[in-house]
């Protein structure tokens, strides 16, 4: 009980700090901005604490199957931190922000090529966007996208090389997939494989589809203003993190489906041996 409460508290504090990071280092755009950010940080703390302190799952998946959520948090925290330092270099440059900005510029020169997701993000900007804003969005989008790719590669390493989740003991479908109902018709393996492939497909397409959809919506509504640094950070972090999270979920569900198939095959072999 004490260990669970302590772990939930630490997780809640880390999530709250992640929410506060851009506001702590960058100027707030409105008089009520500070209060809103603090409220969101407190809300994130209580939601995370309530989820991990409870013995019964609610909506967070893979909470007892590390390192899925740990990699998700580290990936998102990396995006938010790097983008915050890149934006801070515009307002109050330091040696650290200049170094991060230089690294981001080098990454942008590699991943910004025709038809890449980063190039689509740049094309999403209004035609009257300033060159400095275009360059800032280009560097920030590149850093966020590479951080997402590294997060996916890290989880792929955990699955393929480390054998996730077998190293963590028995995998409990109920606590780790609370939104998945194994009794809701059809074979469990087929449903998990279908969900996994669907999540991976959507995750791969989303970085290309989101800029196109936003560009299309600007015809009917005011476009998102990325000139505000905090808006830029959270918009680009969501653009990179959500597809990465979906791809990781798809990889995880496919892995679980494969484990169920292996378990069934082992049971079938054992029964055949006993019958012989």
mmCIF file of C-alpha atoms in Angstrom:
data_model
loop_
_atom_site.group_PDB
_atom_site.id
_atom_site.type_symbol
_atom_site.label_atom_id
_atom_site.label_comp_id
_atom_site.label_asym_id
_atom_site.label_seq_id
_atom_site.Cartn_x
_atom_site.Cartn_y
_atom_site.Cartn_z
ATOM 1 C CA UNK A 1 0.000 0.000 0.000
ATOM 2 C CA UNK A 2 2.743 2.477 0.989
ATOM 3 C CA UNK A 3 4.852 1.563 -2.038
ATOM 4 C CA UNK A 4 1.882 1.989 -4.377
ATOM 5 C CA UNK A 5 0.963 5.385 -2.880
ATOM 6 C CA UNK A 6 4.571 6.591 -3.032
ATOM 7 C CA UNK A 7 4.933 5.486 -6.641
ATOM 8 C CA UNK A 8 1.644 7.150 -7.583
ATOM 9 C CA UNK A 9 2.739 10.383 -5.890
ATOM 10 C CA UNK A 10 6.074 10.452 -7.702
ATOM 11 C CA UNK A 11 4.376 9.791 -11.044
ATOM 12 C CA UNK A 12 1.845 12.547 -10.390
ATOM 13 C CA UNK A 13 4.563 15.057 -9.518
ATOM 14 C CA UNK A 14 6.555 14.213 -12.650
ATOM 15 C CA UNK A 15 3.505 14.640 -14.888
ATOM 16 C CA UNK A 16 2.652 17.952 -13.202
ATOM 17 C CA UNK A 17 6.225 19.193 -13.704
ATOM 18 C CA UNK A 18 6.018 18.272 -17.378
ATOM 19 C CA UNK A 19 2.847 20.357 -17.746
ATOM 20 C CA UNK A 20 4.520 23.288 -15.957
ATOM 21 C CA UNK A 21 7.814 23.164 -17.880
ATOM 22 C CA UNK A 22 6.916 25.521 -20.777
ATOM 23 C CA UNK A 23 5.275 28.031 -18.424
ATOM 24 C CA UNK A 24 8.297 28.058 -16.108
ATOM 25 C CA UNK A 25 10.742 28.969 -18.859
ATOM 26 C CA UNK A 26 8.669 30.951 -21.348
ATOM 27 C CA UNK A 27 6.524 34.103 -21.099
ATOM 28 C CA UNK A 28 2.784 33.645 -20.496
ATOM 29 C CA UNK A 29 0.623 35.139 -23.228
ATOM 30 C CA UNK A 30 -2.342 36.245 -21.075
ATOM 31 C CA UNK A 31 -3.102 37.398 -17.561
ATOM 32 C CA UNK A 32 -4.977 34.190 -16.792
ATOM 33 C CA UNK A 33 -2.357 31.973 -18.410
ATOM 34 C CA UNK A 34 -0.515 31.196 -15.196
ATOM 35 C CA UNK A 35 -3.683 30.184 -13.360
ATOM 36 C CA UNK A 36 -4.761 27.922 -16.232
ATOM 37 C CA UNK A 37 -1.378 26.186 -16.402
ATOM 38 C CA UNK A 38 -1.295 25.638 -12.634
ATOM 39 C CA UNK A 39 -4.828 24.243 -12.721
ATOM 40 C CA UNK A 40 -3.911 21.839 -15.526
ATOM 41 C CA UNK A 41 -0.808 20.723 -13.634
ATOM 42 C CA UNK A 42 -2.841 20.040 -10.471
ATOM 43 C CA UNK A 43 -5.451 18.190 -12.523
ATOM 44 C CA UNK A 44 -2.756 16.078 -14.207
ATOM 45 C CA UNK A 45 -1.278 15.259 -10.794
ATOM 46 C CA UNK A 46 -4.579 14.086 -9.304
ATOM 47 C CA UNK A 47 -5.571 12.068 -12.382
ATOM 48 C CA UNK A 48 -2.210 10.291 -12.466
ATOM 49 C CA UNK A 49 -2.167 9.756 -8.711
ATOM 50 C CA UNK A 50 -5.724 8.389 -8.645
ATOM 51 C CA UNK A 51 -5.004 5.981 -11.490
ATOM 52 C CA UNK A 52 -1.772 4.511 -10.126
ATOM 53 C CA UNK A 53 -2.875 4.536 -6.490
ATOM 54 C CA UNK A 54 -5.966 2.466 -7.263
ATOM 55 C CA UNK A 55 -5.890 -1.319 -7.292
ATOM 56 C CA UNK A 56 -8.474 -1.289 -10.076
ATOM 57 C CA UNK A 57 -7.666 0.058 -13.551
ATOM 58 C CA UNK A 58 -9.717 2.768 -15.227
ATOM 59 C CA UNK A 59 -8.344 4.079 -18.520
ATOM 60 C CA UNK A 60 -4.513 4.085 -18.511
ATOM 61 C CA UNK A 61 -3.223 1.075 -20.418
ATOM 62 C CA UNK A 62 -0.112 -1.015 -19.636
ATOM 63 C CA UNK A 63 0.254 0.502 -16.170
ATOM 64 C CA UNK A 64 1.638 -2.793 -14.806
ATOM 65 C CA UNK A 65 3.710 -3.634 -17.875
ATOM 66 C CA UNK A 66 6.780 -1.392 -17.857
ATOM 67 C CA UNK A 67 8.439 0.210 -19.741
ATOM 68 C CA UNK A 68 5.515 1.182 -22.013
ATOM 69 C CA UNK A 69 4.226 4.166 -20.048
ATOM 70 C CA UNK A 70 7.713 5.068 -18.867
ATOM 71 C CA UNK A 71 8.883 5.368 -22.451
ATOM 72 C CA UNK A 72 5.782 7.364 -23.328
ATOM 73 C CA UNK A 73 6.439 9.793 -20.498
ATOM 74 C CA UNK A 74 10.156 10.102 -21.266
ATOM 75 C CA UNK A 75 9.380 10.646 -24.945
ATOM 76 C CA UNK A 76 6.791 13.355 -24.268
ATOM 77 C CA UNK A 77 8.950 15.000 -21.592
ATOM 78 C CA UNK A 78 11.871 15.036 -24.018
ATOM 79 C CA UNK A 79 9.752 16.702 -26.689
ATOM 80 C CA UNK A 80 8.404 19.333 -24.301
ATOM 81 C CA UNK A 81 11.826 20.064 -22.800
ATOM 82 C CA UNK A 82 13.674 20.306 -26.111
ATOM 83 C CA UNK A 83 10.974 22.469 -27.693
ATOM 84 C CA UNK A 84 10.915 24.711 -24.615
ATOM 85 C CA UNK A 85 14.673 25.257 -24.797
ATOM 86 C CA UNK A 86 14.504 25.862 -28.552
ATOM 87 C CA UNK A 87 11.807 28.502 -28.066
ATOM 88 C CA UNK A 88 13.637 30.025 -25.104
ATOM 89 C CA UNK A 89 16.658 30.561 -27.334
ATOM 90 C CA UNK A 90 14.569 33.125 -29.216
ATOM 91 C CA UNK A 91 13.666 35.131 -26.093
ATOM 92 C CA UNK A 92 16.587 34.657 -23.691
ATOM 93 C CA UNK A 93 19.442 32.706 -25.291
ATOM 94 C CA UNK A 94 22.002 30.924 -23.152
ATOM 95 C CA UNK A 95 24.807 28.503 -23.927
ATOM 96 C CA UNK A 96 22.467 25.564 -23.284
ATOM 97 C CA UNK A 97 19.613 26.882 -25.428
ATOM 98 C CA UNK A 98 22.035 27.792 -28.213
ATOM 99 C CA UNK A 99 23.464 24.260 -28.173
ATOM 100 C CA UNK A 100 19.980 22.691 -28.253
ATOM 101 C CA UNK A 101 18.958 25.051 -31.049
ATOM 102 C CA UNK A 102 22.054 24.069 -33.044
ATOM 103 C CA UNK A 103 21.281 20.376 -32.558
ATOM 104 C CA UNK A 104 17.683 20.990 -33.649
ATOM 105 C CA UNK A 105 18.890 22.841 -36.724
ATOM 106 C CA UNK A 106 21.131 19.929 -37.661
ATOM 107 C CA UNK A 107 18.261 17.483 -37.202
ATOM 108 C CA UNK A 108 15.971 19.703 -39.301
ATOM 109 C CA UNK A 109 18.454 19.703 -42.165
ATOM 110 C CA UNK A 110 18.215 15.900 -42.208
ATOM 111 C CA UNK A 111 14.495 15.193 -41.723
ATOM 112 C CA UNK A 112 13.082 18.194 -43.583
ATOM 113 C CA UNK A 113 12.836 16.923 -47.142
ATOM 114 C CA UNK A 114 10.025 17.030 -49.711
ATOM 115 C CA UNK A 115 6.825 15.195 -48.632
ATOM 116 C CA UNK A 116 8.187 14.526 -45.153
ATOM 117 C CA UNK A 117 5.866 15.145 -42.160
ATOM 118 C CA UNK A 118 8.055 18.092 -41.130
ATOM 119 C CA UNK A 119 7.685 19.692 -44.549
ATOM 120 C CA UNK A 120 3.900 19.268 -44.303
ATOM 121 C CA UNK A 121 3.906 21.050 -40.946
ATOM 122 C CA UNK A 122 5.731 23.979 -42.556
ATOM 123 C CA UNK A 123 3.238 24.059 -45.427
ATOM 124 C CA UNK A 124 0.445 24.201 -42.843
ATOM 125 C CA UNK A 125 1.569 27.675 -41.768
ATOM 126 C CA UNK A 126 -0.270 30.696 -43.193
ATOM 127 C CA UNK A 127 1.195 32.357 -46.248
ATOM 128 C CA UNK A 128 2.033 35.517 -44.300
ATOM 129 C CA UNK A 129 4.112 33.697 -41.656
ATOM 130 C CA UNK A 130 7.441 35.366 -40.965
ATOM 131 C CA UNK A 131 10.694 33.603 -41.935
ATOM 132 C CA UNK A 132 11.747 33.460 -38.278
ATOM 133 C CA UNK A 133 8.501 31.675 -37.330
ATOM 134 C CA UNK A 134 8.874 29.236 -40.225
ATOM 135 C CA UNK A 135 12.420 28.401 -39.130
ATOM 136 C CA UNK A 136 11.326 27.971 -35.500
ATOM 137 C CA UNK A 137 8.476 25.651 -36.490
ATOM 138 C CA UNK A 138 10.799 23.719 -38.806
ATOM 139 C CA UNK A 139 13.363 23.108 -36.077
ATOM 140 C CA UNK A 140 10.773 22.344 -33.387
ATOM 141 C CA UNK A 141 8.825 19.924 -35.574
ATOM 142 C CA UNK A 142 12.023 18.118 -36.538
ATOM 143 C CA UNK A 143 13.117 17.738 -32.910
ATOM 144 C CA UNK A 144 9.692 16.463 -31.850
ATOM 145 C CA UNK A 145 9.470 14.007 -34.742
ATOM 146 C CA UNK A 146 12.940 12.552 -34.106
ATOM 147 C CA UNK A 147 12.141 12.222 -30.395
ATOM 148 C CA UNK A 148 9.004 10.283 -31.356
ATOM 149 C CA UNK A 149 11.022 7.989 -33.645
ATOM 150 C CA UNK A 150 13.562 7.332 -30.883
ATOM 151 C CA UNK A 151 10.733 6.498 -28.463
ATOM 152 C CA UNK A 152 9.269 3.988 -30.922
ATOM 153 C CA UNK A 153 12.683 2.457 -31.576
ATOM 154 C CA UNK A 154 13.280 2.114 -27.818
ATOM 155 C CA UNK A 155 10.043 0.202 -27.372
ATOM 156 C CA UNK A 156 10.811 -1.956 -30.401
ATOM 157 C CA UNK A 157 14.113 -2.838 -28.718
ATOM 158 C CA UNK A 158 12.245 -3.741 -25.508
ATOM 159 C CA UNK A 159 9.899 -6.019 -27.469
ATOM 160 C CA UNK A 160 12.326 -7.667 -29.885
ATOM 161 C CA UNK A 161 15.500 -7.867 -27.809
ATOM 162 C CA UNK A 162 14.342 -7.726 -24.187
ATOM 163 C CA UNK A 163 11.281 -9.904 -24.795
ATOM 164 C CA UNK A 164 8.692 -7.556 -23.310
ATOM 165 C CA UNK A 165 6.474 -8.301 -21.378
ATOM 166 C CA UNK A 166 7.690 -11.765 -20.334
ATOM 167 C CA UNK A 167 10.397 -10.320 -18.097
ATOM 168 C CA UNK A 168 7.756 -8.649 -15.901
ATOM 169 C CA UNK A 169 5.918 -11.821 -14.904
ATOM 170 C CA UNK A 170 2.434 -12.833 -16.015
ATOM 171 C CA UNK A 171 0.662 -10.301 -18.207
ATOM 172 C CA UNK A 172 -2.754 -9.365 -16.790
ATOM 173 C CA UNK A 173 -5.037 -8.318 -19.636
ATOM 174 C CA UNK A 174 -7.592 -6.760 -17.284
ATOM 175 C CA UNK A 175 -5.189 -4.348 -15.544
ATOM 176 C CA UNK A 176 -3.074 -3.560 -18.598
ATOM 177 C CA UNK A 177 -5.869 -3.317 -21.176
ATOM 178 C CA UNK A 178 -8.839 -2.045 -19.142
ATOM 179 C CA UNK A 179 -10.667 -0.793 -22.245
ATOM 180 C CA UNK A 180 -10.363 -4.155 -24.027
ATOM 181 C CA UNK A 181 -13.180 -6.624 -23.391
ATOM 182 C CA UNK A 182 -11.953 -10.169 -24.211
ATOM 183 C CA UNK A 183 -15.513 -11.521 -24.021
ATOM 184 C CA UNK A 184 -16.969 -9.110 -26.562
ATOM 185 C CA UNK A 185 -17.292 -11.511 -29.499
ATOM 186 C CA UNK A 186 -14.708 -13.033 -31.798
ATOM 187 C CA UNK A 187 -11.404 -14.689 -31.119
ATOM 188 C CA UNK A 188 -9.158 -12.689 -28.793
ATOM 189 C CA UNK A 189 -6.067 -13.194 -30.953
ATOM 190 C CA UNK A 190 -7.792 -11.986 -34.115
ATOM 191 C CA UNK A 191 -9.149 -8.918 -32.340
ATOM 192 C CA UNK A 192 -5.787 -8.054 -30.817
ATOM 193 C CA UNK A 193 -4.037 -8.481 -34.157
ATOM 194 C CA UNK A 194 -6.658 -6.355 -35.906
ATOM 195 C CA UNK A 195 -6.412 -3.621 -33.258
ATOM 196 C CA UNK A 196 -2.621 -3.716 -33.376
ATOM 197 C CA UNK A 197 -2.399 -3.395 -37.155
ATOM 198 C CA UNK A 198 -5.035 -0.646 -37.145
ATOM 199 C CA UNK A 199 -3.176 1.343 -34.477
ATOM 200 C CA UNK A 200 0.130 1.051 -36.328
ATOM 201 C CA UNK A 201 -1.451 2.064 -39.640
ATOM 202 C CA UNK A 202 -3.170 5.103 -38.139
ATOM 203 C CA UNK A 203 -0.034 6.047 -36.214
ATOM 204 C CA UNK A 204 2.055 6.001 -39.391
ATOM 205 C CA UNK A 205 -0.482 8.102 -41.307
ATOM 206 C CA UNK A 206 -1.323 10.670 -38.624
ATOM 207 C CA UNK A 207 1.829 12.825 -38.984
ATOM 208 C CA UNK A 208 0.853 13.293 -42.634
ATOM 209 C CA UNK A 209 -2.912 13.628 -42.097
ATOM 210 C CA UNK A 210 -2.931 16.092 -39.181
ATOM 211 C CA UNK A 211 -1.264 18.980 -41.086
ATOM 212 C CA UNK A 212 -3.545 18.370 -44.071
ATOM 213 C CA UNK A 213 -6.661 18.377 -41.876
ATOM 214 C CA UNK A 214 -5.572 21.548 -40.061
ATOM 215 C CA UNK A 215 -4.883 23.237 -43.395
ATOM 216 C CA UNK A 216 -8.337 22.181 -44.593
ATOM 217 C CA UNK A 217 -10.032 23.444 -41.429
ATOM 218 C CA UNK A 218 -8.445 26.868 -41.823
ATOM 219 C CA UNK A 219 -10.861 27.427 -44.690
ATOM 220 C CA UNK A 220 -13.777 27.348 -42.234
ATOM 221 C CA UNK A 221 -12.151 28.542 -38.982
ATOM 222 C CA UNK A 222 -9.284 30.635 -37.695
ATOM 223 C CA UNK A 223 -5.977 28.772 -38.002
ATOM 224 C CA UNK A 224 -3.939 27.748 -34.971
ATOM 225 C CA UNK A 225 -1.448 30.489 -34.158
ATOM 226 C CA UNK A 226 1.965 28.942 -33.637
ATOM 227 C CA UNK A 227 3.487 32.348 -32.945
ATOM 228 C CA UNK A 228 2.703 31.746 -29.264
ATOM 229 C CA UNK A 229 5.593 29.590 -27.983
ATOM 230 C CA UNK A 230 3.475 27.536 -25.571
ATOM 231 C CA UNK A 231 0.883 26.843 -28.269
ATOM 232 C CA UNK A 232 3.698 25.803 -30.603
ATOM 233 C CA UNK A 233 5.214 23.457 -28.013
ATOM 234 C CA UNK A 234 1.995 21.627 -27.133
ATOM 235 C CA UNK A 235 0.714 21.506 -30.709
ATOM 236 C CA UNK A 236 3.891 19.990 -32.113
ATOM 237 C CA UNK A 237 4.313 17.680 -29.114
ATOM 238 C CA UNK A 238 0.797 16.334 -29.629
ATOM 239 C CA UNK A 239 1.417 16.016 -33.378
ATOM 240 C CA UNK A 240 4.496 13.859 -32.750
ATOM 241 C CA UNK A 241 3.484 12.046 -29.560
ATOM 242 C CA UNK A 242 -0.009 10.798 -30.428
ATOM 243 C CA UNK A 243 1.110 8.829 -33.539
ATOM 244 C CA UNK A 244 4.095 7.430 -31.635
ATOM 245 C CA UNK A 245 1.835 6.341 -28.769
ATOM 246 C CA UNK A 246 -0.551 4.632 -31.193
ATOM 247 C CA UNK A 247 2.300 2.787 -32.922
ATOM 248 C CA UNK A 248 3.610 1.611 -29.544
ATOM 249 C CA UNK A 249 0.134 0.412 -28.571
ATOM 250 C CA UNK A 250 -0.140 -1.473 -31.855
ATOM 251 C CA UNK A 251 3.236 -3.121 -31.330
ATOM 252 C CA UNK A 252 2.244 -4.070 -27.784
ATOM 253 C CA UNK A 253 -1.091 -5.624 -28.758
ATOM 254 C CA UNK A 254 0.529 -7.591 -31.585
ATOM 255 C CA UNK A 255 3.125 -8.858 -29.125
ATOM 256 C CA UNK A 256 0.409 -9.938 -26.687
ATOM 257 C CA UNK A 257 -1.456 -11.697 -29.492
ATOM 258 C CA UNK A 258 1.722 -13.590 -30.411
ATOM 259 C CA UNK A 259 2.212 -14.635 -26.774
ATOM 260 C CA UNK A 260 -1.349 -15.991 -26.641
ATOM 261 C CA UNK A 261 -0.727 -17.950 -29.851
ATOM 262 C CA UNK A 262 2.492 -19.398 -28.389
ATOM 263 C CA UNK A 263 0.689 -20.316 -25.168
ATOM 264 C CA UNK A 264 -2.084 -22.043 -27.096
ATOM 265 C CA UNK A 265 0.463 -23.935 -29.171
ATOM 266 C CA UNK A 266 2.271 -25.066 -26.021
ATOM 267 C CA UNK A 267 -0.981 -26.280 -24.470
ATOM 268 C CA UNK A 268 -1.898 -28.090 -27.680
ATOM 269 C CA UNK A 269 1.501 -29.792 -27.822
ATOM 270 C CA UNK A 270 1.267 -30.828 -24.178
ATOM 271 C CA UNK A 271 -2.205 -32.278 -24.643
ATOM 272 C CA UNK A 272 -1.080 -34.190 -27.747
ATOM 273 C CA UNK A 273 1.894 -35.591 -25.840
ATOM 274 C CA UNK A 274 -0.306 -36.722 -22.934
ATOM 275 C CA UNK A 275 -2.815 -38.308 -25.293
ATOM 276 C CA UNK A 276 -0.053 -40.260 -27.034
#
